[in-house]
Amino acid sequence: MNVTVLGAGGWGLALALLLNENRHDITIWCFDEKEKDDILSHRENKRCFPGIKIPIEIYITSNLEEALSDSKVVVMAVPSFAIRSTAQKMAPFLNSDTIVVNVAKGLEAESLLRLSEVIGSELPNPVVVLSGPSHAEEVARHMPTTVVVSSLNLDSATLIQDIFTTPYFRLYINEDIIGVELGGALKNIIALAAGAIEGLGYGDNTKAALITRGVAEISRLATALGASISTLHGLSGMGDLIVTCTSGHSRNRRAGELIAKGYTLDETIQKVNMVVEGIPATQAAYRLSRLYNIEMPITEAIYRSLFEDSSVRKEIKKLMRRTAKFEE
């Protein structure tokens, strides 16, 4: 099957390698011409995956029309802020029956839409979401990984489950696309907080409390938006939250650590040198919590630390001094 992967970053490359191993015909589209030339020259992405070679049979191009020609499946492995603009660029070249798979995790900051909704507003194609605890570095090295796929079109989700499955990559279908997407987007906010805790030198008690209370507030907002609580306790919710809050691979956790150590937001983004999806997700979740009158104290604390010149240490003290109450 002809599959196009849009984006040559870590996740896009990991999935391209996986699909190539499953004997599909893979094209990778690079947004940046210089990055394309560098990858072609070395047959590897030295920034994301140094030492992992890209097989010669994987075709790499920066021409979007060429990349989408005859594709049956298109994997959107671009940052959340680029989802709408990329979908708009795809529209003239995409066959109507092509399945679009989104693997980014986030919310559109301006509209507050989930990413499948953004894609659906620009393209008539079936959209499948792939999400869960899945660091690209581990998938590229064939470490056992389990994720979920979700879609309003069950046949499309089943096809994606089939073509992505390998001995080390297992996919479950979950029909709750709202919960799958919100779990993947909102956990990045809690990961920022987890990194901040690490940056301040706090211990395991604090981390456990953060993750547990993080699940509670993610669940409050997500269920208000139509998600199922069982989804939030599954791979795309709790599973993704745990791995993002505890792993050294997590860019959101790293960003939170730098913020807690006194780096500015701009300095943090520059130092991480990758997209930190938790930052726009914090803005979106903060606005949604106000819109739906949902209590989200951790999100509010991170928002103030990022955008209102407060300090993480001060915000943690405020969290600990909140009015005593029953556990939800």
Tab-separated table of C-alpha atoms in Angstrom:
chain	number	residue	atom	x	y	z
A	1	MET	CA	0.000	0.000	0.000
A	2	ASN	CA	1.215	3.513	-0.786
A	3	VAL	CA	1.612	5.482	2.441
A	4	THR	CA	2.831	9.057	2.769
A	5	VAL	CA	4.248	10.401	6.027
A	6	LEU	CA	4.118	14.177	6.334
A	7	GLY	CA	6.972	15.246	8.577
A	8	ALA	CA	10.505	13.939	8.969
A	9	GLY	CA	10.827	14.469	12.709
A	10	GLY	CA	11.193	11.710	15.242
A	11	TRP	CA	7.634	10.370	15.253
A	12	GLY	CA	7.222	10.616	11.494
A	13	LEU	CA	10.469	8.738	10.893
A	14	ALA	CA	9.704	6.066	13.485
A	15	LEU	CA	6.348	5.337	11.852
A	16	ALA	CA	7.832	5.437	8.346
A	17	LEU	CA	10.414	2.835	9.377
A	18	LEU	CA	7.704	0.674	10.968
A	19	LEU	CA	5.482	0.820	7.893
A	20	ASN	CA	8.437	0.096	5.617
A	21	GLU	CA	9.157	-3.042	7.641
A	22	ASN	CA	5.542	-4.055	6.978
A	23	ARG	CA	6.377	-3.870	3.256
A	24	HIS	CA	4.365	-0.790	2.398
A	25	ASP	CA	5.600	1.744	-0.156
A	26	ILE	CA	6.622	4.773	1.894
A	27	THR	CA	7.122	8.401	0.924
A	28	ILE	CA	8.304	10.959	3.480
A	29	TRP	CA	7.506	14.621	2.873
A	30	CYS	CA	9.898	17.152	4.389
A	31	PHE	CA	8.636	20.683	4.884
A	32	ASP	CA	12.198	22.018	4.931
A	33	GLU	CA	14.284	21.678	1.759
A	34	LYS	CA	17.571	21.815	3.677
A	35	GLU	CA	16.435	19.053	6.040
A	36	LYS	CA	15.403	16.935	3.039
A	37	ASP	CA	18.827	17.352	1.426
A	38	ASP	CA	20.589	16.518	4.672
A	39	ILE	CA	18.515	13.357	5.202
A	40	LEU	CA	19.053	12.269	1.609
A	41	SER	CA	22.783	12.860	1.929
A	42	HIS	CA	23.202	10.800	5.108
A	43	ARG	CA	20.080	8.541	4.954
A	44	GLU	CA	19.389	9.475	8.572
A	45	ASN	CA	18.047	12.385	10.610
A	46	LYS	CA	21.063	13.311	12.694
A	47	ARG	CA	19.013	15.671	14.866
A	48	CYS	CA	16.305	13.177	15.871
A	49	PHE	CA	17.734	9.709	15.305
A	50	PRO	CA	21.502	9.735	14.885
A	51	GLY	CA	22.744	6.312	13.846
A	52	ILE	CA	19.374	4.980	12.633
A	53	LYS	CA	19.557	4.560	8.875
A	54	ILE	CA	16.610	5.227	6.591
A	55	PRO	CA	16.348	2.434	4.007
A	56	ILE	CA	16.974	3.442	0.418
A	57	GLU	CA	13.513	2.237	-0.652
A	58	ILE	CA	11.840	4.995	1.412
A	59	TYR	CA	11.343	7.923	-0.955
A	60	ILE	CA	11.981	11.408	0.457
A	61	THR	CA	10.722	14.619	-1.133
A	62	SER	CA	9.818	18.225	-0.326
A	63	ASN	CA	7.215	18.347	-3.134
A	64	LEU	CA	3.804	17.884	-1.524
A	65	GLU	CA	1.940	17.124	-4.748
A	66	GLU	CA	4.472	14.415	-5.569
A	67	ALA	CA	4.312	13.042	-2.027
A	68	LEU	CA	0.529	12.682	-2.075
A	69	SER	CA	0.242	11.172	-5.536
A	70	ASP	CA	-1.506	7.761	-5.364
A	71	SER	CA	-1.368	7.640	-1.541
A	72	LYS	CA	-3.976	5.459	0.130
A	73	VAL	CA	-2.974	6.580	3.634
A	74	VAL	CA	-1.442	9.883	4.725
A	75	VAL	CA	0.125	10.143	8.181
A	76	MET	CA	0.188	13.706	9.517
A	77	ALA	CA	3.269	13.836	11.758
A	78	VAL	CA	3.461	17.619	11.950
A	79	PRO	CA	3.104	19.865	15.038
A	80	SER	CA	-0.395	20.780	16.169
A	81	PHE	CA	0.054	24.421	15.146
A	82	ALA	CA	0.729	23.278	11.553
A	83	ILE	CA	-2.211	20.875	11.226
A	84	ARG	CA	-4.657	23.325	9.636
A	85	SER	CA	-2.161	24.915	7.224
A	86	THR	CA	-0.876	21.485	6.182
A	87	ALA	CA	-4.420	20.196	5.586
A	88	GLN	CA	-5.132	23.255	3.452
A	89	LYS	CA	-2.026	22.580	1.365
A	90	MET	CA	-3.005	18.917	0.989
A	91	ALA	CA	-6.533	19.592	-0.233
A	92	PRO	CA	-5.806	20.092	-3.971
A	93	PHE	CA	-3.733	16.913	-4.231
A	94	LEU	CA	-5.551	14.419	-2.000
A	95	ASN	CA	-7.780	11.644	-3.353
A	96	SER	CA	-11.209	11.633	-1.737
A	97	ASP	CA	-10.868	8.054	-0.445
A	98	THR	CA	-7.419	8.559	1.133
A	99	ILE	CA	-7.375	7.955	4.901
A	100	VAL	CA	-5.725	10.718	6.938
A	101	VAL	CA	-4.022	9.578	10.151
A	102	ASN	CA	-3.186	12.251	12.703
A	103	VAL	CA	-0.437	11.420	15.193
A	104	ALA	CA	0.038	14.909	16.684
A	105	LYS	CA	-1.280	15.505	20.207
A	106	GLY	CA	-2.717	18.907	20.945
A	107	LEU	CA	-5.530	21.394	20.551
A	108	GLU	CA	-5.793	24.270	18.131
A	109	ALA	CA	-5.154	27.261	20.394
A	110	GLU	CA	-7.257	29.751	18.431
A	111	SER	CA	-10.414	27.687	17.846
A	112	LEU	CA	-10.073	25.261	20.801
A	113	LEU	CA	-10.885	22.441	18.373
A	114	ARG	CA	-9.474	18.935	18.612
A	115	LEU	CA	-7.058	18.181	15.779
A	116	SER	CA	-9.372	15.706	14.033
A	117	GLU	CA	-11.980	18.472	13.987
A	118	VAL	CA	-9.455	20.847	12.440
A	119	ILE	CA	-8.611	18.308	9.726
A	120	GLY	CA	-12.283	17.557	9.161
A	121	SER	CA	-13.041	21.234	8.651
A	122	GLU	CA	-10.491	21.367	5.803
A	123	LEU	CA	-10.726	17.891	4.221
A	124	PRO	CA	-13.629	15.532	3.416
A	125	ASN	CA	-11.485	12.427	3.990
A	126	PRO	CA	-11.893	9.876	6.796
A	127	VAL	CA	-9.682	10.830	9.744
A	128	VAL	CA	-8.064	8.373	12.148
A	129	VAL	CA	-6.300	9.383	15.365
A	130	LEU	CA	-3.325	7.355	16.641
A	131	SER	CA	-2.371	8.077	20.251
A	132	GLY	CA	-0.946	6.521	23.397
A	133	PRO	CA	2.306	6.062	25.329
A	134	SER	CA	4.707	5.945	22.408
A	135	HIS	CA	8.055	7.718	22.469
A	136	ALA	CA	9.437	7.676	18.939
A	137	GLU	CA	12.933	6.788	20.122
A	138	GLU	CA	11.676	3.508	21.590
A	139	VAL	CA	9.468	2.598	18.629
A	140	ALA	CA	12.407	3.152	16.251
A	141	ARG	CA	14.428	0.688	18.348
A	142	HIS	CA	11.650	-1.938	18.300
A	143	MET	CA	10.783	-1.683	22.007
A	144	PRO	CA	7.307	-3.162	22.695
A	145	THR	CA	4.714	-0.372	22.459
A	146	THR	CA	0.925	-0.339	22.644
A	147	VAL	CA	-1.322	2.490	21.402
A	148	VAL	CA	-4.912	3.137	20.350
A	149	VAL	CA	-6.538	4.248	17.113
A	150	SER	CA	-9.874	6.013	16.940
A	151	SER	CA	-12.118	7.318	14.186
A	152	LEU	CA	-15.703	8.178	13.378
A	153	ASN	CA	-15.219	5.653	10.553
A	154	LEU	CA	-14.678	2.204	12.079
A	155	ASP	CA	-13.554	0.635	8.782
A	156	SER	CA	-10.773	3.208	8.500
A	157	ALA	CA	-9.652	2.604	12.077
A	158	THR	CA	-9.591	-1.156	11.444
A	159	LEU	CA	-7.466	-0.722	8.315
A	160	ILE	CA	-4.960	1.459	10.186
A	161	GLN	CA	-4.821	-1.074	13.008
A	162	ASP	CA	-3.981	-3.739	10.446
A	163	ILE	CA	-1.273	-1.939	8.472
A	164	PHE	CA	0.541	-0.542	11.533
A	165	THR	CA	0.628	-3.736	13.600
A	166	THR	CA	4.051	-5.363	14.062
A	167	PRO	CA	5.497	-7.816	16.581
A	168	TYR	CA	6.583	-4.798	18.682
A	169	PHE	CA	3.762	-2.310	17.934
A	170	ARG	CA	0.248	-3.265	19.048
A	171	LEU	CA	-2.870	-1.178	18.405
A	172	TYR	CA	-6.281	-1.255	20.076
A	173	ILE	CA	-9.373	0.403	18.595
A	174	ASN	CA	-11.241	2.867	20.803
A	175	GLU	CA	-14.417	4.457	19.434
A	176	ASP	CA	-14.227	7.412	21.840
A	177	ILE	CA	-12.292	9.821	19.622
A	178	ILE	CA	-12.993	12.754	21.963
A	179	GLY	CA	-11.411	10.988	24.927
A	180	VAL	CA	-8.474	9.686	22.904
A	181	GLU	CA	-7.596	13.139	21.612
A	182	LEU	CA	-8.155	15.028	24.859
A	183	GLY	CA	-6.124	12.531	26.861
A	184	GLY	CA	-3.206	12.965	24.480
A	185	ALA	CA	-3.426	16.751	24.472
A	186	LEU	CA	-4.059	17.480	28.145
A	187	LYS	CA	-1.440	15.128	29.565
A	188	ASN	CA	1.258	17.437	28.166
A	189	ILE	CA	0.198	20.116	30.656
A	190	ILE	CA	0.679	17.722	33.554
A	191	ALA	CA	4.046	16.711	32.071
A	192	LEU	CA	5.155	20.357	32.228
A	193	ALA	CA	4.233	20.311	35.922
A	194	ALA	CA	6.092	17.021	36.433
A	195	GLY	CA	9.212	18.560	34.948
A	196	ALA	CA	8.816	21.588	37.169
A	197	ILE	CA	8.691	19.323	40.213
A	198	GLU	CA	11.896	17.664	39.020
A	199	GLY	CA	13.523	21.061	38.474
A	200	LEU	CA	12.734	22.094	42.033
A	201	GLY	CA	14.153	18.864	43.432
A	202	TYR	CA	10.906	17.558	44.922
A	203	GLY	CA	10.504	13.826	45.481
A	204	ASP	CA	8.343	10.859	44.649
A	205	ASN	CA	5.497	11.870	46.967
A	206	THR	CA	5.037	15.097	45.040
A	207	LYS	CA	5.199	13.360	41.644
A	208	ALA	CA	2.628	10.756	42.665
A	209	ALA	CA	0.276	13.456	43.933
A	210	LEU	CA	0.691	15.457	40.732
A	211	ILE	CA	-0.074	12.544	38.408
A	212	THR	CA	-3.093	11.451	40.464
A	213	ARG	CA	-4.596	14.923	40.775
A	214	GLY	CA	-3.659	15.582	37.146
A	215	VAL	CA	-5.841	12.666	36.078
A	216	ALA	CA	-8.698	14.105	38.152
A	217	GLU	CA	-8.664	17.502	36.463
A	218	ILE	CA	-8.059	16.124	32.965
A	219	SER	CA	-11.087	13.886	33.535
A	220	ARG	CA	-13.271	16.785	34.683
A	221	LEU	CA	-12.656	18.778	31.529
A	222	ALA	CA	-12.640	15.861	29.101
A	223	THR	CA	-15.907	14.371	30.341
A	224	ALA	CA	-17.523	17.817	30.187
A	225	LEU	CA	-16.518	17.845	26.512
A	226	GLY	CA	-18.020	14.405	25.871
A	227	ALA	CA	-15.219	11.934	26.648
A	228	SER	CA	-15.708	8.606	28.384
A	229	ILE	CA	-13.992	8.213	31.757
A	230	SER	CA	-12.841	4.704	30.784
A	231	THR	CA	-10.849	6.147	27.860
A	232	LEU	CA	-9.071	8.551	30.211
A	233	HIS	CA	-8.062	5.593	32.377
A	234	GLY	CA	-6.699	3.725	29.330
A	235	LEU	CA	-3.651	3.903	27.088
A	236	SER	CA	-4.370	7.280	25.523
A	237	GLY	CA	-5.128	8.814	28.921
A	238	MET	CA	-3.410	7.377	31.978
A	239	GLY	CA	-0.882	5.424	29.898
A	240	ASP	CA	0.294	8.452	27.965
A	241	LEU	CA	0.263	10.606	31.096
A	242	ILE	CA	2.559	8.230	32.992
A	243	VAL	CA	5.128	7.921	30.225
A	244	THR	CA	5.193	11.656	29.513
A	245	CYS	CA	5.556	12.594	33.180
A	246	THR	CA	8.310	10.104	33.966
A	247	SER	CA	10.404	9.628	30.840
A	248	GLY	CA	13.684	11.324	30.045
A	249	HIS	CA	12.538	11.390	26.397
A	250	SER	CA	9.684	13.798	27.222
A	251	ARG	CA	10.214	17.278	25.791
A	252	ASN	CA	7.298	18.628	27.840
A	253	ARG	CA	8.789	17.319	31.057
A	254	ARG	CA	12.152	18.810	30.057
A	255	ALA	CA	10.525	22.174	29.348
A	256	GLY	CA	8.858	22.224	32.766
A	257	GLU	CA	12.168	21.467	34.428
A	258	LEU	CA	13.824	24.410	32.665
A	259	ILE	CA	10.974	26.788	33.563
A	260	ALA	CA	11.306	25.802	37.233
A	261	LYS	CA	15.045	26.499	37.082
A	262	GLY	CA	14.410	30.059	35.988
A	263	TYR	CA	14.621	29.951	32.206
A	264	THR	CA	12.198	32.195	30.340
A	265	LEU	CA	9.617	30.661	28.037
A	266	ASP	CA	11.576	31.703	24.937
A	267	GLU	CA	14.823	30.360	26.391
A	268	THR	CA	13.108	27.090	27.271
A	269	ILE	CA	11.718	26.584	23.765
A	270	GLN	CA	15.124	27.340	22.270
A	271	LYS	CA	16.917	24.980	24.649
A	272	VAL	CA	14.504	22.066	24.146
A	273	ASN	CA	14.880	22.616	20.380
A	274	MET	CA	11.695	20.670	19.616
A	275	VAL	CA	8.014	21.532	19.619
A	276	VAL	CA	6.647	21.640	23.180
A	277	GLU	CA	2.964	20.853	22.655
A	278	GLY	CA	2.154	21.421	26.324
A	279	ILE	CA	2.556	25.190	25.930
A	280	PRO	CA	-0.315	25.835	23.477
A	281	ALA	CA	-2.298	23.044	25.178
A	282	THR	CA	-2.058	24.964	28.456
A	283	GLN	CA	-3.466	28.070	26.789
A	284	ALA	CA	-6.323	26.122	25.220
A	285	ALA	CA	-7.176	24.136	28.359
A	286	TYR	CA	-7.116	27.278	30.497
A	287	ARG	CA	-9.638	28.939	28.154
A	288	LEU	CA	-11.806	25.800	28.029
A	289	SER	CA	-11.840	25.540	31.826
A	290	ARG	CA	-13.134	29.110	32.002
A	291	LEU	CA	-15.650	28.506	29.232
A	292	TYR	CA	-17.101	25.376	30.880
A	293	ASN	CA	-16.517	26.466	34.489
A	294	ILE	CA	-14.279	23.463	35.236
A	295	GLU	CA	-11.887	23.518	38.194
A	296	MET	CA	-8.336	22.852	36.912
A	297	PRO	CA	-5.884	24.102	39.576
A	298	ILE	CA	-2.760	22.442	38.143
A	299	THR	CA	-3.460	23.800	34.675
A	300	GLU	CA	-4.062	27.254	36.141
A	301	ALA	CA	-0.782	27.061	38.054
A	302	ILE	CA	1.148	26.123	34.909
A	303	TYR	CA	-0.632	28.851	32.942
A	304	ARG	CA	0.413	31.492	35.481
A	305	SER	CA	3.977	30.162	35.522
A	306	LEU	CA	4.216	30.328	31.722
A	307	PHE	CA	2.240	33.447	30.853
A	308	GLU	CA	1.748	35.599	33.942
A	309	ASP	CA	5.287	35.820	35.284
A	310	SER	CA	4.584	33.757	38.377
A	311	SER	CA	7.078	31.210	39.721
A	312	VAL	CA	6.520	27.471	39.884
A	313	ARG	CA	7.558	27.392	43.541
A	314	LYS	CA	4.985	30.044	44.409
A	315	GLU	CA	2.265	28.210	42.472
A	316	ILE	CA	2.973	24.918	44.250
A	317	LYS	CA	2.643	26.654	47.621
A	318	LYS	CA	-0.722	28.034	46.510
A	319	LEU	CA	-1.862	24.567	45.417
A	320	MET	CA	-0.951	23.098	48.810
A	321	ARG	CA	-2.846	25.850	50.635
A	322	ARG	CA	-6.129	25.359	48.782
A	323	THR	CA	-9.259	24.825	50.858
A	324	ALA	CA	-9.502	21.323	52.355
A	325	LYS	CA	-12.034	19.069	50.624
A	326	PHE	CA	-13.100	15.473	49.962
A	327	GLU	CA	-11.187	13.494	47.333
A	328	GLU	CA	-13.120	13.078	44.086
